[in-house]
PDB file of C-alpha atoms in Angstrom:
ATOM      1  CA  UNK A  35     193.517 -13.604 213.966  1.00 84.00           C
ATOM      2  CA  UNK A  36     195.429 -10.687 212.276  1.00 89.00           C
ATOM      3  CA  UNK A  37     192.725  -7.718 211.149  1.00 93.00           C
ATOM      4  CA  UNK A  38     193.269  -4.303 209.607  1.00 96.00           C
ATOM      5  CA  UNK A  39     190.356  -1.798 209.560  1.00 96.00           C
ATOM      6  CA  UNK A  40     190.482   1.314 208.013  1.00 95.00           C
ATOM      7  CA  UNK A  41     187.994   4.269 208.123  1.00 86.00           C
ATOM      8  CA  UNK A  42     185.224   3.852 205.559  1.00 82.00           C
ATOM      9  CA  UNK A  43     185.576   5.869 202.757  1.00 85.00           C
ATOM     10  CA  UNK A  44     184.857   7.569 200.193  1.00 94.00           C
ATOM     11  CA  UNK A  45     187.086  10.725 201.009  1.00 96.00           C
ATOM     12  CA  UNK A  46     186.000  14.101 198.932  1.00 97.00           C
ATOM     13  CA  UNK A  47     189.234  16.726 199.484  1.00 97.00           C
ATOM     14  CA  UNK A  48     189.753  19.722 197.991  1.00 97.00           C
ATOM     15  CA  UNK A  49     193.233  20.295 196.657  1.00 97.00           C
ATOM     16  CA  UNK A  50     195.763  21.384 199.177  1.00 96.00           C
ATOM     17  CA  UNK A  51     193.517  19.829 201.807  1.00 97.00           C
ATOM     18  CA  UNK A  52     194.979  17.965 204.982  1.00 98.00           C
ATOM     19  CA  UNK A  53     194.187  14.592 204.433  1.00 97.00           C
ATOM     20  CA  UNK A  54     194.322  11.657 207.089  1.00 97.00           C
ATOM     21  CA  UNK A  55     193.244   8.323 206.792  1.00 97.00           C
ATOM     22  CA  UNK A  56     192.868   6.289 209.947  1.00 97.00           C
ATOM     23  CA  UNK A  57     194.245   2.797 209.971  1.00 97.00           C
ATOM     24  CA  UNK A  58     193.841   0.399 213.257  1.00 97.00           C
ATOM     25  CA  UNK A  59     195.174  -3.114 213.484  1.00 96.00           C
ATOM     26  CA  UNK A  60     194.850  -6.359 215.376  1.00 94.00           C
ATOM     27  CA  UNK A  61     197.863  -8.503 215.439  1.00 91.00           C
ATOM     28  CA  UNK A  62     200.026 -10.815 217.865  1.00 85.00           C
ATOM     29  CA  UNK A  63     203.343 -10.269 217.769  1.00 81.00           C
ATOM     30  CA  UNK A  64     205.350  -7.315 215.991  1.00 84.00           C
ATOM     31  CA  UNK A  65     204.228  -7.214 212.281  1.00 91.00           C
ATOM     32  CA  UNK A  66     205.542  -4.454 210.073  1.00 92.00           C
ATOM     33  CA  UNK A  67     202.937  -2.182 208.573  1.00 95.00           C
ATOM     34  CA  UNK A  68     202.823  -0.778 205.150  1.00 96.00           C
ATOM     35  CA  UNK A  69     200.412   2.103 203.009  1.00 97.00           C
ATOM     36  CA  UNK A  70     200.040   0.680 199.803  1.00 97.00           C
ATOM     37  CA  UNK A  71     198.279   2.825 197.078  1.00 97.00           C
ATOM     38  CA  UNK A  72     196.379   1.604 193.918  1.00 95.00           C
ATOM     39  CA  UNK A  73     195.765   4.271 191.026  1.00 94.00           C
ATOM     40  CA  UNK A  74     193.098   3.646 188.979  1.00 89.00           C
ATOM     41  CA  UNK A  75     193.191   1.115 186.491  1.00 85.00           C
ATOM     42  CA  UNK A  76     196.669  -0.157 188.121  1.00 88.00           C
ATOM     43  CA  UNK A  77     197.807  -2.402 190.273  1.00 90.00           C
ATOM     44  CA  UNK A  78     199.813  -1.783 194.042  1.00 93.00           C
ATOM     45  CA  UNK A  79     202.056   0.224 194.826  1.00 94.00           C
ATOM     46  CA  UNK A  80     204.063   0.693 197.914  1.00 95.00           C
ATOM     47  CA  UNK A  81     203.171   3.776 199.588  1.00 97.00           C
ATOM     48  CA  UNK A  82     205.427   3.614 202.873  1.00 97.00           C
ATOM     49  CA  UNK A  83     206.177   1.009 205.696  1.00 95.00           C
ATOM     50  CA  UNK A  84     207.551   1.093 209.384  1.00 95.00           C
ATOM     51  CA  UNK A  85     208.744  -1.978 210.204  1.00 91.00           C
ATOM     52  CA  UNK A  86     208.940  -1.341 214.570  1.00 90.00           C
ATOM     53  CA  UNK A  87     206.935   0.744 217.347  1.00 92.00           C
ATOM     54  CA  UNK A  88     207.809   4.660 217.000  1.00 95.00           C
ATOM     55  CA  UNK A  89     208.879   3.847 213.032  1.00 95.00           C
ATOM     56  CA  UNK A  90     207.835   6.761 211.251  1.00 97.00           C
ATOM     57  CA  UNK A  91     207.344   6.146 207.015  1.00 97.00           C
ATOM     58  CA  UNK A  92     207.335   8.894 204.855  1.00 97.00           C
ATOM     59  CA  UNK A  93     207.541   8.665 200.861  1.00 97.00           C
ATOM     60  CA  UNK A  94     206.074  11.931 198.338  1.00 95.00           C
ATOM     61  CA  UNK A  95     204.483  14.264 201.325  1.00 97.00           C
ATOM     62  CA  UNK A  96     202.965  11.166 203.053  1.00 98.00           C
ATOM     63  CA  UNK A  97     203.461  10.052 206.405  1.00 98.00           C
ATOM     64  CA  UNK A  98     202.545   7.070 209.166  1.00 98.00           C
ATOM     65  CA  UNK A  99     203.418   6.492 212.397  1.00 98.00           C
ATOM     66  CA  UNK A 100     203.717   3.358 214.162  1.00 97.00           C
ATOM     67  CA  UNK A 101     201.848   3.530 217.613  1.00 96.00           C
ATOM     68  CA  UNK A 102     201.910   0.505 219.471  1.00 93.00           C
ATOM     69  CA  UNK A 103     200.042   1.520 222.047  1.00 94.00           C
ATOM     70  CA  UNK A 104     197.092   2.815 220.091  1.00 95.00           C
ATOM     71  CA  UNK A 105     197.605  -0.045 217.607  1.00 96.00           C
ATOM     72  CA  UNK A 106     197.846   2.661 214.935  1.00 97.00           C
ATOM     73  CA  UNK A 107     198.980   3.774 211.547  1.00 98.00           C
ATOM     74  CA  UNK A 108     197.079   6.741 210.057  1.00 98.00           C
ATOM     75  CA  UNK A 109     198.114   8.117 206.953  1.00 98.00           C
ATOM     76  CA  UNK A 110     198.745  11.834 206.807  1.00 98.00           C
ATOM     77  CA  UNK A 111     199.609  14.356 204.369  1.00 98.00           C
ATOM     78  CA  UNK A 112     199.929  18.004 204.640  1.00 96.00           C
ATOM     79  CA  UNK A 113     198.207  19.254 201.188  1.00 96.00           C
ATOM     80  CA  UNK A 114     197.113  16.963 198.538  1.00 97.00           C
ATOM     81  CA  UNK A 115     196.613  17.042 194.877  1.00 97.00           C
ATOM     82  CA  UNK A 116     194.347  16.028 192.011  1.00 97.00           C
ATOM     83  CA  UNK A 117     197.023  13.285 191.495  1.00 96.00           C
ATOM     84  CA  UNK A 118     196.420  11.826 194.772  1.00 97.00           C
ATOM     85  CA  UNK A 119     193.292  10.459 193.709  1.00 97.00           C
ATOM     86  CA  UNK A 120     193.196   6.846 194.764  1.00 97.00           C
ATOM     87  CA  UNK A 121     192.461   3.851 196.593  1.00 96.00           C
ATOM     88  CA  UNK A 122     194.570   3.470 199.746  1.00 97.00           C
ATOM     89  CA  UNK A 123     195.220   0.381 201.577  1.00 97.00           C
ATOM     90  CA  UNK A 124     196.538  -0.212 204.799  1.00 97.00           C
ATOM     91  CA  UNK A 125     198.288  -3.437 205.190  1.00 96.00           C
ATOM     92  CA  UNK A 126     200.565  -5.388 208.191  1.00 94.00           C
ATOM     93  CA  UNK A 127     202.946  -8.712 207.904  1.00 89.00           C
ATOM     94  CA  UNK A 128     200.475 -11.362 209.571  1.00 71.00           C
ATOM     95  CA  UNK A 129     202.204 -13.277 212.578  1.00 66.00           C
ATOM     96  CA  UNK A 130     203.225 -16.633 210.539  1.00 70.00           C
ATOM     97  CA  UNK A 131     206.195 -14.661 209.243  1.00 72.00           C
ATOM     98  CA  UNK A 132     205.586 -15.986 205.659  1.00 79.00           C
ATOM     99  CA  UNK A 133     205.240 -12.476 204.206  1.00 84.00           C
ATOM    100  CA  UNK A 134     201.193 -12.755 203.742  1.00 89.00           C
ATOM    101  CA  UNK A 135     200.260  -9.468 203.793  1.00 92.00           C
ATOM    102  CA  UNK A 136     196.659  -8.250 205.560  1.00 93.00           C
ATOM    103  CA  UNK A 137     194.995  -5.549 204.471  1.00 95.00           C
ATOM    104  CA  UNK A 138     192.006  -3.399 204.970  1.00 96.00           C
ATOM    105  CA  UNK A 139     189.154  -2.764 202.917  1.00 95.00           C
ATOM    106  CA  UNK A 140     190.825   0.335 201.351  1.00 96.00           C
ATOM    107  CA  UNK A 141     189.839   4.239 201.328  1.00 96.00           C
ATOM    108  CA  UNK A 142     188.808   5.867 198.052  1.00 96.00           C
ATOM    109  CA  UNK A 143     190.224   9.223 197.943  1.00 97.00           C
ATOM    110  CA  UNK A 144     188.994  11.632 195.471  1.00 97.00           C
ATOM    111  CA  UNK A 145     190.434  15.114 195.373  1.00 97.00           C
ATOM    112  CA  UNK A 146     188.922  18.257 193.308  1.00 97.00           C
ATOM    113  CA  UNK A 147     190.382  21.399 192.057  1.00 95.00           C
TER     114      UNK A 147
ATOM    115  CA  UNK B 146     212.108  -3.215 182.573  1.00 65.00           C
ATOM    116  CA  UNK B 147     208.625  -3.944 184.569  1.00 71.00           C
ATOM    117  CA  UNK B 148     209.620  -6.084 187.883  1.00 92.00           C
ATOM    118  CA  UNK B 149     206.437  -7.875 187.918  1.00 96.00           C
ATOM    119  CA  UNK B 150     204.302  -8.789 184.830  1.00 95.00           C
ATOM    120  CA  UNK B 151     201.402 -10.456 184.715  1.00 96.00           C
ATOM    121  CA  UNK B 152     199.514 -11.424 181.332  1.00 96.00           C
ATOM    122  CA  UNK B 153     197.054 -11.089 180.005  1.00 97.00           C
ATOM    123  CA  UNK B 154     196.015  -7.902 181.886  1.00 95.00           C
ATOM    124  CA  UNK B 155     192.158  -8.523 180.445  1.00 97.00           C
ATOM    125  CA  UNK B 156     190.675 -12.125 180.526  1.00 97.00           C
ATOM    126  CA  UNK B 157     187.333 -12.863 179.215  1.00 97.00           C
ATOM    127  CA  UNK B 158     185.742 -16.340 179.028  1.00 97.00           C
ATOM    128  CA  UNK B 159     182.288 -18.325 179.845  1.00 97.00           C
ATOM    129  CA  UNK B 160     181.381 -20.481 182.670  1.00 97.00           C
ATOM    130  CA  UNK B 161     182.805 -23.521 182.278  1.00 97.00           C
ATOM    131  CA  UNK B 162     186.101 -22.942 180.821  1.00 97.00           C
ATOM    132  CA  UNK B 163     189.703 -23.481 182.026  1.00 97.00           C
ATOM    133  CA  UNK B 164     192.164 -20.642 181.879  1.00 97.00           C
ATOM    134  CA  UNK B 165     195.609 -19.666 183.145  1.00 97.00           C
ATOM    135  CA  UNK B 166     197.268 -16.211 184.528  1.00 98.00           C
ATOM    136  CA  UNK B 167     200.852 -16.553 184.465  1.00 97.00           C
ATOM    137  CA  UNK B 168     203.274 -14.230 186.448  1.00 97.00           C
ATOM    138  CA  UNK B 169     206.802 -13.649 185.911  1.00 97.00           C
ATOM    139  CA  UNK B 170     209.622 -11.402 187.918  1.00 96.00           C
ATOM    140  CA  UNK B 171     212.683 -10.045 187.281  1.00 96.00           C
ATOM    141  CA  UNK B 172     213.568  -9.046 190.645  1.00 94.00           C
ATOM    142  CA  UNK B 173     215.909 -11.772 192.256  1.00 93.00           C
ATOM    143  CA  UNK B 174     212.852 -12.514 194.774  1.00 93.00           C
ATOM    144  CA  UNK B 175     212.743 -15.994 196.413  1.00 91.00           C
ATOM    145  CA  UNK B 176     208.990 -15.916 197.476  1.00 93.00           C
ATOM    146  CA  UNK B 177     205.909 -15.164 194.847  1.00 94.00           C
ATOM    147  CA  UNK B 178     202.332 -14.740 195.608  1.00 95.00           C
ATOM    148  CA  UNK B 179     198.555 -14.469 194.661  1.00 96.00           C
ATOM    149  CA  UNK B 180     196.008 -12.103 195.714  1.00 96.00           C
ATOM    150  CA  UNK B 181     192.604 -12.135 194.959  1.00 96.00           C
ATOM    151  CA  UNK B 182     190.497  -8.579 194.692  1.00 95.00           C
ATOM    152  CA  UNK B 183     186.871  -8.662 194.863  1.00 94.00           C
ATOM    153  CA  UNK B 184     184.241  -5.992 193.274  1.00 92.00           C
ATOM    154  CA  UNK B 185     184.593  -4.217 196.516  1.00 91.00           C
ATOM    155  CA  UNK B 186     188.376  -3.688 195.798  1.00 91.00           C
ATOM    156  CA  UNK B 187     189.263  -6.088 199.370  1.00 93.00           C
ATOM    157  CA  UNK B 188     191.968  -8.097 199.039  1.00 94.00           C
ATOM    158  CA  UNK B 189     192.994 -11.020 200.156  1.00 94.00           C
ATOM    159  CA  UNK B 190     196.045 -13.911 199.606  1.00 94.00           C
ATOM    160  CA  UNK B 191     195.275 -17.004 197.982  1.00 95.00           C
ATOM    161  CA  UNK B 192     198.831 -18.880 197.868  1.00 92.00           C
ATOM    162  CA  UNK B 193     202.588 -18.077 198.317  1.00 92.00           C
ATOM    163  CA  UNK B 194     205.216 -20.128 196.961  1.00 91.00           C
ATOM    164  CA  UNK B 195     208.851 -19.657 198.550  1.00 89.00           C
ATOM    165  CA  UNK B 196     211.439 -21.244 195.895  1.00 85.00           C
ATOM    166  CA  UNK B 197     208.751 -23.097 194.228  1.00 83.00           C
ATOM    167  CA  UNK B 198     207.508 -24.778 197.469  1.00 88.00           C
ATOM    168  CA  UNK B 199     204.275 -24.132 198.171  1.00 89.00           C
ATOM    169  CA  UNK B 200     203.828 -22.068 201.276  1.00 88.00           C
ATOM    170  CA  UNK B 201     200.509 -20.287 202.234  1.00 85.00           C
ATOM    171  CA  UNK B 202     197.308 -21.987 200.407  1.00 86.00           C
ATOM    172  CA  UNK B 203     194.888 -20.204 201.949  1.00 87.00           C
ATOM    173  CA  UNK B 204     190.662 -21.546 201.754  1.00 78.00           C
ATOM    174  CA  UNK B 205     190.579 -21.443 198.073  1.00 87.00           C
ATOM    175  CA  UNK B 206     188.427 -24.407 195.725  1.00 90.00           C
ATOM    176  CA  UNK B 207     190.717 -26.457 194.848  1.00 91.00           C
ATOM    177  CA  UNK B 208     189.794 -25.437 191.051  1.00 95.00           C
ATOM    178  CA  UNK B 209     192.424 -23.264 191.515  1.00 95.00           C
ATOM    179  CA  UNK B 210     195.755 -24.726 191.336  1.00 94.00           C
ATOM    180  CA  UNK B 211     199.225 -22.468 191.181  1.00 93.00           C
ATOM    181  CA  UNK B 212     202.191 -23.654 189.808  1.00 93.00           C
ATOM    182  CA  UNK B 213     206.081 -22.571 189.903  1.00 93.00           C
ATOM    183  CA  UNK B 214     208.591 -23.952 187.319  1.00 91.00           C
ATOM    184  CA  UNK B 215     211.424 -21.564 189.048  1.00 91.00           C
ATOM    185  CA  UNK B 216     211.355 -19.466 191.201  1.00 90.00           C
ATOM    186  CA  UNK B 217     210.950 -16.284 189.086  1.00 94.00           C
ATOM    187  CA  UNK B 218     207.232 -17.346 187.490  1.00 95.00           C
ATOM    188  CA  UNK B 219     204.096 -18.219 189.327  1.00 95.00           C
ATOM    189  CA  UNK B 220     201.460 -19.324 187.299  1.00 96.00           C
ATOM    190  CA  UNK B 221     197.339 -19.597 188.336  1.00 97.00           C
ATOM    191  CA  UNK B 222     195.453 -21.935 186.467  1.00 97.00           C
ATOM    192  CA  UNK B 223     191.808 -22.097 187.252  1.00 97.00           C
ATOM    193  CA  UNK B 224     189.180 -24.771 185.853  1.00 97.00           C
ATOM    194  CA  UNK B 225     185.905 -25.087 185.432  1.00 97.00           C
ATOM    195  CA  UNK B 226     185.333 -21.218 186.109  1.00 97.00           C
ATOM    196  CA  UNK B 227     182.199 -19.585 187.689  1.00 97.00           C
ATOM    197  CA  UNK B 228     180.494 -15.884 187.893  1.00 96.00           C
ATOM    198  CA  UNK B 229     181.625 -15.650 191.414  1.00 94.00           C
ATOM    199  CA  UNK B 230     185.681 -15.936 190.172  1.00 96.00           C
ATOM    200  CA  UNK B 231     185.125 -12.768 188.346  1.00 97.00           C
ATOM    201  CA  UNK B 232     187.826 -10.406 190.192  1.00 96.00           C
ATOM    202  CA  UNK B 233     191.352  -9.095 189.732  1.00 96.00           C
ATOM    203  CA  UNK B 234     194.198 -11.104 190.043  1.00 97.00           C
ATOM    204  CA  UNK B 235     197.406  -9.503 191.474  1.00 97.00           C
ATOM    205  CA  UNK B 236     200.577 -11.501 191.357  1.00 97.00           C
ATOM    206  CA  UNK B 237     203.636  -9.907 193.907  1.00 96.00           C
ATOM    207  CA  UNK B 238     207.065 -11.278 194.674  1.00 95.00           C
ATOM    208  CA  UNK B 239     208.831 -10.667 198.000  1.00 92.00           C
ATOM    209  CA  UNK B 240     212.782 -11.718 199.066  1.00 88.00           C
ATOM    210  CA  UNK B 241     212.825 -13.954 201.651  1.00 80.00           C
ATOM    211  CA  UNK B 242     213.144 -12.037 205.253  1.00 73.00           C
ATOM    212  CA  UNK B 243     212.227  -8.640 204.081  1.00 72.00           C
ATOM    213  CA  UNK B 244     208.896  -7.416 204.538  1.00 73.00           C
ATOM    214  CA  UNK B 245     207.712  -5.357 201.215  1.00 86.00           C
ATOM    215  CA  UNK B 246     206.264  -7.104 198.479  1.00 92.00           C
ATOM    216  CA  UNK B 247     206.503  -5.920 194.736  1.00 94.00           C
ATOM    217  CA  UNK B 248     203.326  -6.302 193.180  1.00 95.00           C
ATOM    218  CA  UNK B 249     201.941  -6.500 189.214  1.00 95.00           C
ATOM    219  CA  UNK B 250     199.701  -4.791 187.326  1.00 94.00           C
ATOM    220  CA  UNK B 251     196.558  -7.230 187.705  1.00 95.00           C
ATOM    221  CA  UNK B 252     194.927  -9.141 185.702  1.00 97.00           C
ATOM    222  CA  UNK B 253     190.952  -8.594 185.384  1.00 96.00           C
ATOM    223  CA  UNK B 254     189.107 -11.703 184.769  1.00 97.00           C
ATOM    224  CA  UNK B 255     185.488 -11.700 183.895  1.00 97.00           C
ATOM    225  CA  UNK B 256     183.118 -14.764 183.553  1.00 97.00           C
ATOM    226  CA  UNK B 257     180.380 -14.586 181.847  1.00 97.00           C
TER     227      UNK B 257
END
């Protein structure tokens, strides 16, 4: 079936670090792929998507790519804050088209001054 | 104006009891949904409903039962409740055909 696996986590940045988060899926079909991000003590929020191969999502410095042939979707950002602090999950439409969402076990990100 | 609102956001109650979540959007979606989060924060989906049909009822006891008077609320009622229920409880709504979902806020349930 459908699977998400994301790199095991915790993740200990410094601010203004380069921060990626790897993100590999299993999937028949063409599912879209999201970055969802939970803050602590709240619930989801949608981080980015790419709904096709080559799809690039970007929202607030973050970016994925969609790589088909790696079966990819790392999450990247360029410098990251104490306000980045978070839980990230990595998520993908499963093939039944019903909008059930899979996700992986989520990265902890902690960031220090 | 919150899109998705669950209540309560805190649930506390003893094995044994029956207790409800109910969800409610504001967001024109056609499709709502549960998702269950375990102490390890992994989520996964429990049902969908899709203009108050039921669509996805994934391998959940059937002490759980969901209900949807419209299309806007989705409600979770749960009998008989054990340790092992203890989680958060996200409601999300989705339209029909596009691919993000809207979630809530959560609701923590402990049993004790």
């Amino acid at each position: 079936g459908d699977s998400v696996t994301q790199m095991e986590g915790p993740v200990t940045l410094s601010e203004e670090a380069f921060l990626t988060i790897n993100c590999t899926y299993t999937a028949t079909g063409y599912p879209s792929l999201f970055w969802y991000v939970q803050y602590p003590g709240e619930g989801l929020q949608l981080l980015l998507k790419a709904t096709k191969a080559d799809d690039k999502g970007s929202n607030k410095g973050f970016e994925a790519t969609y790589r088909k042939e790696t079966t990819s979707f790392h999450l990247e950002k360029g410098s990251v804050q104490v306000s980045d602090s978070a839980v990230y999950f990595c998520a993908l439409t499963g093939s039944s088209n019903t909008g059930k969402l899979i996700f992986g076990q989520g990265t902890t990100l902690q960031v220090k001054p | 104006d919150t899109a998705v609102s669950q209540t309560p956001k805190y649930l506390v109650t003893q094995m044994g009891n029956d207790k409800s979540i109910k969800c409610e959007q504001n967001l024109g979606h056609d499709t709502m949904y549960w998702y269950k989060q375990d102490s390890k924060k992994f989520l996964k989906i429990m049902f969908s409903y899709n203009n108050k049909e039921l669509i996805i009822n994934e391998t959940v006891p059937n002490r759980f039962s969901p209900k949807s008077p419209d299309k806007a609320h989705l409600n979770l009622h749960i009998n008989s409740l054990e340790l092992g229920d203890s989680a958060v409880y996200f409601c999300a709504s989705s339209r029909t055909g596009v691919t993000e979902a809207f979630f809530g806020q959560g609701t923590r349930l402990t049993v004790v």
